[in-house]
Amino acid sequence: MSVQTGPVQLDTADFRQDPEALYARLRRGAPVCEALFPRGFRGWLVTRYDDAKAALTDPRLSKDMSRFAELMTRHHHGSGRFTPFPEDVTAHMLNSDPPDHTRLRRLVNRAFTIRGVAKMAEGIEAITDELLDGLAGRTEVDLLDAFAFPLPITVISDLLGVPHADREDFRAWTSAVISKGAPGAAAAAARAMGEYLGGLIEAKRAHPTDDLLSALVEAHDDGDRLSAGELRSMAFLLLIAGHETTVNLIGNGVLALLRNPDQLAALRADRSLLPGAVEEFLRYEGPVNVATFRYTTEPVELGGVRIPEGEFVMVALASANRDDAHVADAGTLDITRPQTPHLAFGHGIHYCVGAPLARLEATTAIGGLLDRFPDLALAAEPEELLWRPSTLVRGLETLPVRLA
Ligand code: HEM
């Protein structure tokens, strides 16, 4: 029996600060329910692990962009008009179904395999060391600003071939693209980023270098594997995904450790626990709260609820990972848990292509940080910490820590 009447509101400070409070209620009483999302559109929210997994592999749930604007307009209930993102940055794999999805993903798959990213290990260690050197002598910092943000930005920019001088712009753009800001602000930032990428692609065409973007330009120029819009969109997706997620795996992971001193002590005592700890951070407080949009191409029954055709279905990954029916004592951080599957990287054909890179970055970053700062501590009361206004990303505004 459902305890929920009317759509749940996700645009509230309570939800932003503590989504799990709502999720726990929904998993019990209304595991598939209607919800109003922050940008003012209505859809269905899926909160249990088994339903989430089923939704992520159901081919009747589409991610094809072609109907997105029409459906957004149809299900938009907020004030003001919905401003869609420009098409030249949205024609990417995360907005497509097979066969386009298969073709697009194949173009970058190899760069991100475990073997592919192993080549980046040295570079990631060097960037981590350099950032940690920069913290020497400081007593209190915002760990996100000083460490967790610059690391993945530098790594993904190096991989793609974005010049160092342009990286600060990216931080403002990508943050605006994923957060709920003023109406149209996200679309404007997406447009600015698209224009910048158009220029960068021309520069790579004129002077190819040894980076992923130059390789993609070549794939476009050599045949029909990638259109000009798809090329720009691919760069856009990789940069956003590479910037906005790993930072929060580092941030949320460090916060989880600082709030659970026994776990921190266990990890300091036995560093072989680190890879398992990173998996537990992903499960316990992963960087993606609700997965990106999907919509029904025909009526679909999910968790006993019949969802009509042409409606948005949003999968709450963070909720699925805290489902007691899937993992015992799900609300407890336990870095020594036997391997537990989680949905932090999604599931099915859109499973995160960057997962091996994200894991490598997070283990290098968190390991390096613990080595350098034996007295690392939180410099704020946990209740004072503010979370970012986005249903997509689960991450803090700032993470004040004492280094010494
Ligand atoms: C897809 C999470 C890091 C690139 C996804 C999805 C999730 C996710 C949940 C699926 C979304 C959905 O199905 O709606 C994460 C997390 C990360 C992370 C938690 C860090 C801890 C990265 C990095 C990159 C990346 C570093 C690489 C540059 C992508 C791409 C997709 C994707 C390209 C789309 C895959 C497809 O559509 O087939 N990620 N991601 N991610 N991620 Fe990540």
PDB file of C-alpha atoms in Angstrom, residues 222-355:
ATOM      1  CA  ASP A 222      38.194   9.832 -41.728  1.00  0.00           C
ATOM      2  CA  GLY A 223      34.672   8.638 -42.290  1.00  0.00           C
ATOM      3  CA  ASP A 224      31.127   8.558 -41.051  1.00  0.00           C
ATOM      4  CA  ARG A 225      31.779   7.230 -37.573  1.00  0.00           C
ATOM      5  CA  LEU A 226      31.161  10.544 -35.798  1.00  0.00           C
ATOM      6  CA  SER A 227      29.324  13.654 -36.974  1.00  0.00           C
ATOM      7  CA  ALA A 228      30.551  17.170 -36.124  1.00  0.00           C
ATOM      8  CA  GLY A 229      27.797  17.589 -33.502  1.00  0.00           C
ATOM      9  CA  GLU A 230      28.580  14.188 -31.997  1.00  0.00           C
ATOM     10  CA  LEU A 231      32.259  15.077 -31.784  1.00  0.00           C
ATOM     11  CA  ARG A 232      31.538  18.255 -29.859  1.00  0.00           C
ATOM     12  CA  SER A 233      28.997  16.472 -27.653  1.00  0.00           C
ATOM     13  CA  MET A 234      31.451  13.677 -26.862  1.00  0.00           C
ATOM     14  CA  ALA A 235      34.025  16.203 -25.650  1.00  0.00           C
ATOM     15  CA  PHE A 236      31.315  17.973 -23.649  1.00  0.00           C
ATOM     16  CA  LEU A 237      30.150  14.753 -21.969  1.00  0.00           C
ATOM     17  CA  LEU A 238      33.634  13.519 -21.111  1.00  0.00           C
ATOM     18  CA  LEU A 239      34.620  16.855 -19.606  1.00  0.00           C
ATOM     19  CA  ILE A 240      31.461  17.201 -17.518  1.00  0.00           C
ATOM     20  CA  ALA A 241      31.540  13.571 -16.376  1.00  0.00           C
ATOM     21  CA  GLY A 242      35.252  13.781 -15.688  1.00  0.00           C
ATOM     22  CA  HIS A 243      34.944  17.009 -13.647  1.00  0.00           C
ATOM     23  CA  GLU A 244      31.824  16.720 -11.606  1.00  0.00           C
ATOM     24  CA  THR A 245      31.858  13.213 -10.232  1.00  0.00           C
ATOM     25  CA  THR A 246      35.333  12.137  -9.148  1.00  0.00           C
ATOM     26  CA  VAL A 247      35.686  15.321  -7.078  1.00  0.00           C
ATOM     27  CA  ASN A 248      32.732  14.155  -5.008  1.00  0.00           C
ATOM     28  CA  LEU A 249      33.970  10.604  -4.667  1.00  0.00           C
ATOM     29  CA  ILE A 250      37.084  12.082  -3.045  1.00  0.00           C
ATOM     30  CA  GLY A 251      35.078  14.628  -1.014  1.00  0.00           C
ATOM     31  CA  ASN A 252      32.293  12.297   0.122  1.00  0.00           C
ATOM     32  CA  GLY A 253      34.812   9.543   0.861  1.00  0.00           C
ATOM     33  CA  VAL A 254      37.002  11.756   3.022  1.00  0.00           C
ATOM     34  CA  LEU A 255      33.935  13.110   4.821  1.00  0.00           C
ATOM     35  CA  ALA A 256      32.677   9.582   5.476  1.00  0.00           C
ATOM     36  CA  LEU A 257      36.052   8.643   6.987  1.00  0.00           C
ATOM     37  CA  LEU A 258      36.252  11.761   9.147  1.00  0.00           C
ATOM     38  CA  ARG A 259      32.757  11.111  10.477  1.00  0.00           C
ATOM     39  CA  ASN A 260      33.606   7.485  11.245  1.00  0.00           C
ATOM     40  CA  PRO A 261      36.896   7.546  13.181  1.00  0.00           C
ATOM     41  CA  ASP A 262      36.967   3.774  13.682  1.00  0.00           C
ATOM     42  CA  GLN A 263      36.888   3.295   9.911  1.00  0.00           C
ATOM     43  CA  LEU A 264      39.584   5.920   9.404  1.00  0.00           C
ATOM     44  CA  ALA A 265      41.777   4.216  12.016  1.00  0.00           C
ATOM     45  CA  ALA A 266      41.248   0.822  10.372  1.00  0.00           C
ATOM     46  CA  LEU A 267      42.277   2.224   6.990  1.00  0.00           C
ATOM     47  CA  ARG A 268      45.327   3.984   8.406  1.00  0.00           C
ATOM     48  CA  ALA A 269      46.357   0.727  10.081  1.00  0.00           C
ATOM     49  CA  ASP A 270      45.906  -1.405   6.974  1.00  0.00           C
ATOM     50  CA  ARG A 271      46.258   0.374   3.683  1.00  0.00           C
ATOM     51  CA  SER A 272      45.376  -2.741   1.697  1.00  0.00           C
ATOM     52  CA  LEU A 273      41.786  -1.871   2.667  1.00  0.00           C
ATOM     53  CA  LEU A 274      41.826   1.193   0.389  1.00  0.00           C
ATOM     54  CA  PRO A 275      40.285  -0.273  -2.802  1.00  0.00           C
ATOM     55  CA  GLY A 276      37.463  -1.827  -0.759  1.00  0.00           C
ATOM     56  CA  ALA A 277      37.017   1.465   1.090  1.00  0.00           C
ATOM     57  CA  VAL A 278      36.573   3.320  -2.209  1.00  0.00           C
ATOM     58  CA  GLU A 279      33.877   0.821  -3.233  1.00  0.00           C
ATOM     59  CA  GLU A 280      32.176   1.415   0.094  1.00  0.00           C
ATOM     60  CA  PHE A 281      32.325   5.219  -0.399  1.00  0.00           C
ATOM     61  CA  LEU A 282      30.680   4.711  -3.794  1.00  0.00           C
ATOM     62  CA  ARG A 283      27.934   2.643  -2.213  1.00  0.00           C
ATOM     63  CA  TYR A 284      27.462   4.662   0.949  1.00  0.00           C
ATOM     64  CA  GLU A 285      27.553   8.181  -0.498  1.00  0.00           C
ATOM     65  CA  GLY A 286      28.209   7.963  -4.220  1.00  0.00           C
ATOM     66  CA  PRO A 287      28.663  11.130  -6.307  1.00  0.00           C
ATOM     67  CA  VAL A 288      25.558  10.504  -8.417  1.00  0.00           C
ATOM     68  CA  ASN A 289      22.311  10.795  -6.489  1.00  0.00           C
ATOM     69  CA  VAL A 290      19.691  10.297  -9.223  1.00  0.00           C
ATOM     70  CA  ALA A 291      20.755   8.926 -12.625  1.00  0.00           C
ATOM     71  CA  THR A 292      20.182  10.949 -15.792  1.00  0.00           C
ATOM     72  CA  PHE A 293      16.748  10.946 -17.465  1.00  0.00           C
ATOM     73  CA  ARG A 294      15.062   8.006 -19.109  1.00  0.00           C
ATOM     74  CA  TYR A 295      11.553   7.854 -20.582  1.00  0.00           C
ATOM     75  CA  THR A 296       9.046   5.131 -21.375  1.00  0.00           C
ATOM     76  CA  THR A 297       8.480   4.319 -25.047  1.00  0.00           C
ATOM     77  CA  GLU A 298       5.453   2.195 -24.097  1.00  0.00           C
ATOM     78  CA  PRO A 299       3.596   1.560 -20.823  1.00  0.00           C
ATOM     79  CA  VAL A 300       5.967  -0.149 -18.389  1.00  0.00           C
ATOM     80  CA  GLU A 301       5.250  -1.866 -15.096  1.00  0.00           C
ATOM     81  CA  LEU A 302       7.908  -1.235 -12.511  1.00  0.00           C
ATOM     82  CA  GLY A 303       7.713  -2.334  -8.881  1.00  0.00           C
ATOM     83  CA  GLY A 304       3.996  -3.050  -9.306  1.00  0.00           C
ATOM     84  CA  VAL A 305       3.269   0.431 -10.679  1.00  0.00           C
ATOM     85  CA  ARG A 306       2.103   0.989 -14.245  1.00  0.00           C
ATOM     86  CA  ILE A 307       3.905   3.928 -15.821  1.00  0.00           C
ATOM     87  CA  PRO A 308       2.239   5.270 -18.994  1.00  0.00           C
ATOM     88  CA  GLU A 309       4.053   5.820 -22.292  1.00  0.00           C
ATOM     89  CA  GLY A 310       6.080   9.031 -22.721  1.00  0.00           C
ATOM     90  CA  GLU A 311       6.902   9.671 -19.047  1.00  0.00           C
ATOM     91  CA  PHE A 312      10.237  10.303 -17.355  1.00  0.00           C
ATOM     92  CA  VAL A 313      11.678   7.615 -15.085  1.00  0.00           C
ATOM     93  CA  MET A 314      14.448   8.692 -12.738  1.00  0.00           C
ATOM     94  CA  VAL A 315      16.501   6.087 -10.893  1.00  0.00           C
ATOM     95  CA  ALA A 316      17.716   7.083  -7.426  1.00  0.00           C
ATOM     96  CA  LEU A 317      21.082   5.306  -7.369  1.00  0.00           C
ATOM     97  CA  ALA A 318      21.906   6.661  -3.912  1.00  0.00           C
ATOM     98  CA  SER A 319      18.708   5.152  -2.567  1.00  0.00           C
ATOM     99  CA  ALA A 320      19.211   1.770  -4.239  1.00  0.00           C
ATOM    100  CA  ASN A 321      22.648   1.542  -2.640  1.00  0.00           C
ATOM    101  CA  ARG A 322      21.140   2.056   0.818  1.00  0.00           C
ATOM    102  CA  ASP A 323      18.418  -0.567   0.359  1.00  0.00           C
ATOM    103  CA  ASP A 324      18.519  -2.987   3.305  1.00  0.00           C
ATOM    104  CA  ALA A 325      16.859  -5.603   1.129  1.00  0.00           C
ATOM    105  CA  HIS A 326      20.036  -5.592  -0.982  1.00  0.00           C
ATOM    106  CA  VAL A 327      22.799  -5.032   1.546  1.00  0.00           C
ATOM    107  CA  ALA A 328      22.758  -5.728   5.288  1.00  0.00           C
ATOM    108  CA  ASP A 329      23.023  -2.699   7.539  1.00  0.00           C
ATOM    109  CA  ALA A 330      23.048  -0.430   4.501  1.00  0.00           C
ATOM    110  CA  GLY A 331      23.134   2.792   6.520  1.00  0.00           C
ATOM    111  CA  THR A 332      26.480   1.891   8.109  1.00  0.00           C
ATOM    112  CA  LEU A 333      29.851   2.681   6.580  1.00  0.00           C
ATOM    113  CA  ASP A 334      31.915  -0.499   6.691  1.00  0.00           C
ATOM    114  CA  ILE A 335      35.076  -0.448   4.613  1.00  0.00           C
ATOM    115  CA  THR A 336      35.701  -4.134   5.342  1.00  0.00           C
ATOM    116  CA  ARG A 337      32.412  -5.296   3.836  1.00  0.00           C
ATOM    117  CA  PRO A 338      32.726  -8.319   1.574  1.00  0.00           C
ATOM    118  CA  GLN A 339      32.426  -7.141  -2.016  1.00  0.00           C
ATOM    119  CA  THR A 340      28.920  -5.766  -2.485  1.00  0.00           C
ATOM    120  CA  PRO A 341      27.574  -4.843  -5.912  1.00  0.00           C
ATOM    121  CA  HIS A 342      26.342  -1.242  -6.041  1.00  0.00           C
ATOM    122  CA  LEU A 343      24.798   1.042  -8.642  1.00  0.00           C
ATOM    123  CA  ALA A 344      26.990   4.114  -8.094  1.00  0.00           C
ATOM    124  CA  PHE A 345      28.337   3.819 -11.653  1.00  0.00           C
ATOM    125  CA  GLY A 346      24.923   2.900 -13.057  1.00  0.00           C
ATOM    126  CA  HIS A 347      24.175  -0.444 -14.688  1.00  0.00           C
ATOM    127  CA  GLY A 348      23.567  -1.901 -18.149  1.00  0.00           C
ATOM    128  CA  ILE A 349      24.729  -0.374 -21.417  1.00  0.00           C
ATOM    129  CA  HIS A 350      25.271   3.105 -19.939  1.00  0.00           C
ATOM    130  CA  TYR A 351      27.430   1.807 -17.077  1.00  0.00           C
ATOM    131  CA  CYS A 352      30.056   4.482 -16.466  1.00  0.00           C
ATOM    132  CA  VAL A 353      32.806   4.257 -19.062  1.00  0.00           C
ATOM    133  CA  GLY A 354      35.070   6.252 -16.704  1.00  0.00           C
ATOM    134  CA  ALA A 355      34.761   3.864 -13.734  1.00  0.00           C
TER     135      ALA A 355
END
